[in-house]
XYZ file of C-alpha atoms in Angstrom:
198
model
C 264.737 140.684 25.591
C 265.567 137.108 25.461
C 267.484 135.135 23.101
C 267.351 131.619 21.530
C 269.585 129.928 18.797
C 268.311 127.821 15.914
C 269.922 124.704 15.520
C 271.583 124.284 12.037
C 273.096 121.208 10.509
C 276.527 121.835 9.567
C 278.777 118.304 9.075
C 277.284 116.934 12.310
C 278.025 119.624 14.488
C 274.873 119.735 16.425
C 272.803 116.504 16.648
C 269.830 117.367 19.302
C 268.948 113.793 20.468
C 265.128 113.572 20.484
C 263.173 109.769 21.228
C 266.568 107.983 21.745
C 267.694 108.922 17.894
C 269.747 111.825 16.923
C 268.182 114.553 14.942
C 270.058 114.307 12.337
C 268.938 110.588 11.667
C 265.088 111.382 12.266
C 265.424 113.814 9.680
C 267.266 111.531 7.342
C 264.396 109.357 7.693
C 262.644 111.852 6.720
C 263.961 112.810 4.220
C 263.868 109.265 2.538
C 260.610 108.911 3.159
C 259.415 112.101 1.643
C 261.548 111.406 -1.457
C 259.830 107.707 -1.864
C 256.326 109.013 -1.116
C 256.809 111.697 -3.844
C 258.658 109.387 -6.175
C 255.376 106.974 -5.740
C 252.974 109.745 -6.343
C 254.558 110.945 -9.739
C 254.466 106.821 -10.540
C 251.017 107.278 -10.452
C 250.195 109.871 -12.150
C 251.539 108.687 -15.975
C 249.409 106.337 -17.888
C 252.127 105.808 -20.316
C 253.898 102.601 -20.138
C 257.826 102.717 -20.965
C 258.336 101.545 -24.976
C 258.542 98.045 -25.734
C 261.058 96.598 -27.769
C 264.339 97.831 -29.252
C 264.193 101.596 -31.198
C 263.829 100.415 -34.903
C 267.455 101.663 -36.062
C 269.031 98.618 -33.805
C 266.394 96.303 -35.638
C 268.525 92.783 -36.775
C 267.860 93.330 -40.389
C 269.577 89.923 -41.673
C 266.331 87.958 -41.530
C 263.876 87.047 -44.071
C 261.261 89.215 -42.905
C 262.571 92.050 -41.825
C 261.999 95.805 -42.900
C 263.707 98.913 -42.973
C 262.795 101.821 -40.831
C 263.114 104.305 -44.205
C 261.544 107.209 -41.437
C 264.295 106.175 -38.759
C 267.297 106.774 -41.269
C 265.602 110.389 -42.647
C 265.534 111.357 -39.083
C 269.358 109.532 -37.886
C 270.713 111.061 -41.444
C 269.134 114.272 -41.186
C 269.921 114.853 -37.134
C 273.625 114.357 -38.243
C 273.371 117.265 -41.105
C 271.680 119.010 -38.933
C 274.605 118.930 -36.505
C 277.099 119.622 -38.795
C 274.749 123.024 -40.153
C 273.261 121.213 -42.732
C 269.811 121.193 -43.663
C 267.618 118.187 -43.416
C 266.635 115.404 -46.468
C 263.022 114.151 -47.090
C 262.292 110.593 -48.429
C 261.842 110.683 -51.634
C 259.287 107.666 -53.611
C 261.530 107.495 -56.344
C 264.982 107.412 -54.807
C 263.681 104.569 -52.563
C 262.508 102.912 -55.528
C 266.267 103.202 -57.159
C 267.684 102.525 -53.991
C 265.752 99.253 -53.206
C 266.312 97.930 -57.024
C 270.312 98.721 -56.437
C 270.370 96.597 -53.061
C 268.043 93.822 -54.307
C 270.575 93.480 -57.573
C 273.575 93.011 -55.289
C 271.810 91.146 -52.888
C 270.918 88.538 -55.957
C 274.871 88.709 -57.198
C 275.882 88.846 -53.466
C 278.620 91.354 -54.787
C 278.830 95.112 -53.183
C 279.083 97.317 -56.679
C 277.687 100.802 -57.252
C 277.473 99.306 -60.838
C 275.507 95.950 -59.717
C 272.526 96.811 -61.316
C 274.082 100.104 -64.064
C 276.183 102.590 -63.635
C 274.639 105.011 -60.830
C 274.806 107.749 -63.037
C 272.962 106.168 -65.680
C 270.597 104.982 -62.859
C 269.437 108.290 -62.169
C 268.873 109.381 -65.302
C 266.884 106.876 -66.654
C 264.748 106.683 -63.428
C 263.256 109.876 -64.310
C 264.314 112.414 -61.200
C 265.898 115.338 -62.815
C 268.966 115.151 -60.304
C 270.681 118.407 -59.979
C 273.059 116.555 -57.470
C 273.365 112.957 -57.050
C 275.408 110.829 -54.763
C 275.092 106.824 -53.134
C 276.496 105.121 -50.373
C 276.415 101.178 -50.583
C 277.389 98.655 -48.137
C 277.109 94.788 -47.226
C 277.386 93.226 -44.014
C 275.773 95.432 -41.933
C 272.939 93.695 -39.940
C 271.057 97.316 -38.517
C 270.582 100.899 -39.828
C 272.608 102.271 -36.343
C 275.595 99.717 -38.328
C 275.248 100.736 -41.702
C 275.239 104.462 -40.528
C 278.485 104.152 -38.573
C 279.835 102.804 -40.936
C 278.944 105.302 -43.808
C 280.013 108.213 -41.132
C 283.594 106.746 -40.116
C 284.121 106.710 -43.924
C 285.409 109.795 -45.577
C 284.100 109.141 -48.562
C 280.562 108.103 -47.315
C 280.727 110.690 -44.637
C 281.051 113.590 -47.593
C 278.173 112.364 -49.005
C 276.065 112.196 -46.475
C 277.319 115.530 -45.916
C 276.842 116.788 -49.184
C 275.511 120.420 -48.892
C 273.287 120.641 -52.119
C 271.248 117.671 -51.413
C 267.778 117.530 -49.869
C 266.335 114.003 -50.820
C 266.982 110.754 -49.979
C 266.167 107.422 -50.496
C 267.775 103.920 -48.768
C 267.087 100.106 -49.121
C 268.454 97.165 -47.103
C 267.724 93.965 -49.000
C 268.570 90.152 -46.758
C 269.930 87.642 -48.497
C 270.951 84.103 -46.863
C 273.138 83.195 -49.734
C 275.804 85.636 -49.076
C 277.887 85.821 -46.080
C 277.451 89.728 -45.408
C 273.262 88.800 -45.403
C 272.467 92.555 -45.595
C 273.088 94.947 -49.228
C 272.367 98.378 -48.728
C 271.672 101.371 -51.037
C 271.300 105.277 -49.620
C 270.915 107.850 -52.243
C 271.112 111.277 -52.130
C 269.949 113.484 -54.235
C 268.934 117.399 -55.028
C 266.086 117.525 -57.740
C 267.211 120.016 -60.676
C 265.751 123.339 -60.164
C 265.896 124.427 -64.014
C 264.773 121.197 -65.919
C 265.397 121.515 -69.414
């Protein structure tokens, strides 16, 4: 009964030489060329081209025409409850409508105050949600949503809110202004509606 070994590559320990080239280099090369061959195929086989642009929370929002991703900061805000065991927010119509009259107001005084345009609490109630829970984060100066998030999140106060366990609504505005130096006013509120109206 005869016996033969199998070659086997261990750190270069056996290196058959085979057309002038060690083995170990023809199957390198072969190795690279499978790998670009398959890496060409798969190439070919997506139609989709890579996204254009920027993702819409790094939008500059400190020019005239600019507009807020409101479906970018549900998602950013509610991915961070999310990850601290919260449950998500949905946008709400009339909290962006509060929200977008708060940031406008300061944008036109070019002062950052919860009070700008009334006192939030008397905001609320007069806008007509029935707020069980009702919270706001402002802020000036910050030129995208990824900004004006950081910033609320570093900030115990804004972080809590954001944070805030009861509430399931939301609504934020970012309003431009060239006659300020911070350019950007922004409004987020949070909200829960009331339950038991009445």
């Amino acid at each position: 009964m005869g016996y033969f070994t199998v070659p086997t590559l261990l750190a270069g320990t056996f290196a058959p030489s085979l057309g002038g080239f060690p083995m170990t280099w023809r199957l390198a090369a072969l190795a690279a060329c499978s790998a670009l061959l398959a890496a060409a195929g798969l190439a070919g086989c997506t139609d989709n081209a890579p996204p254009s642009g920027q993702p819409t929370f790094y939008r500059d929002l400190a020019q005239p025409d600019a507009v807020l991703d409101a479906a970018a900061a549900q998602s950013m805000i509610s991915g961070y409850r999310s990850n601290n065991g919260l449950g998500p927010v949905t946008i709400d119509p009339e909290l962006m409508r509060l929200a977008a009259e708060q940031a406008r107001v300061m944008a036109a005084k070019g002062k950052l105050d919860h009070d700008a345009a009334a006192p939030f609490q008397e905001r609320i109630r007069k806008s007509g949600f029935d707020a069980a829970v009702a919270v706001e984060n402002i802020g000036a100066g910050y030129h995208t949503l990824a900004e004006a998030f950081s910033g609320w999140r570093d900030s115990p106060p804004h972080r809590a809110n954001m944070l805030n366990a009861s509430v399931t609504r939301m609504g934020i505005a970012a309003v431009y202004t060239a006659k300020s130096k911070y350019r950007v006013f922004w409004s987020l509120i949070l909200a829960a509606p009331d339950k038991h109206p009445g």
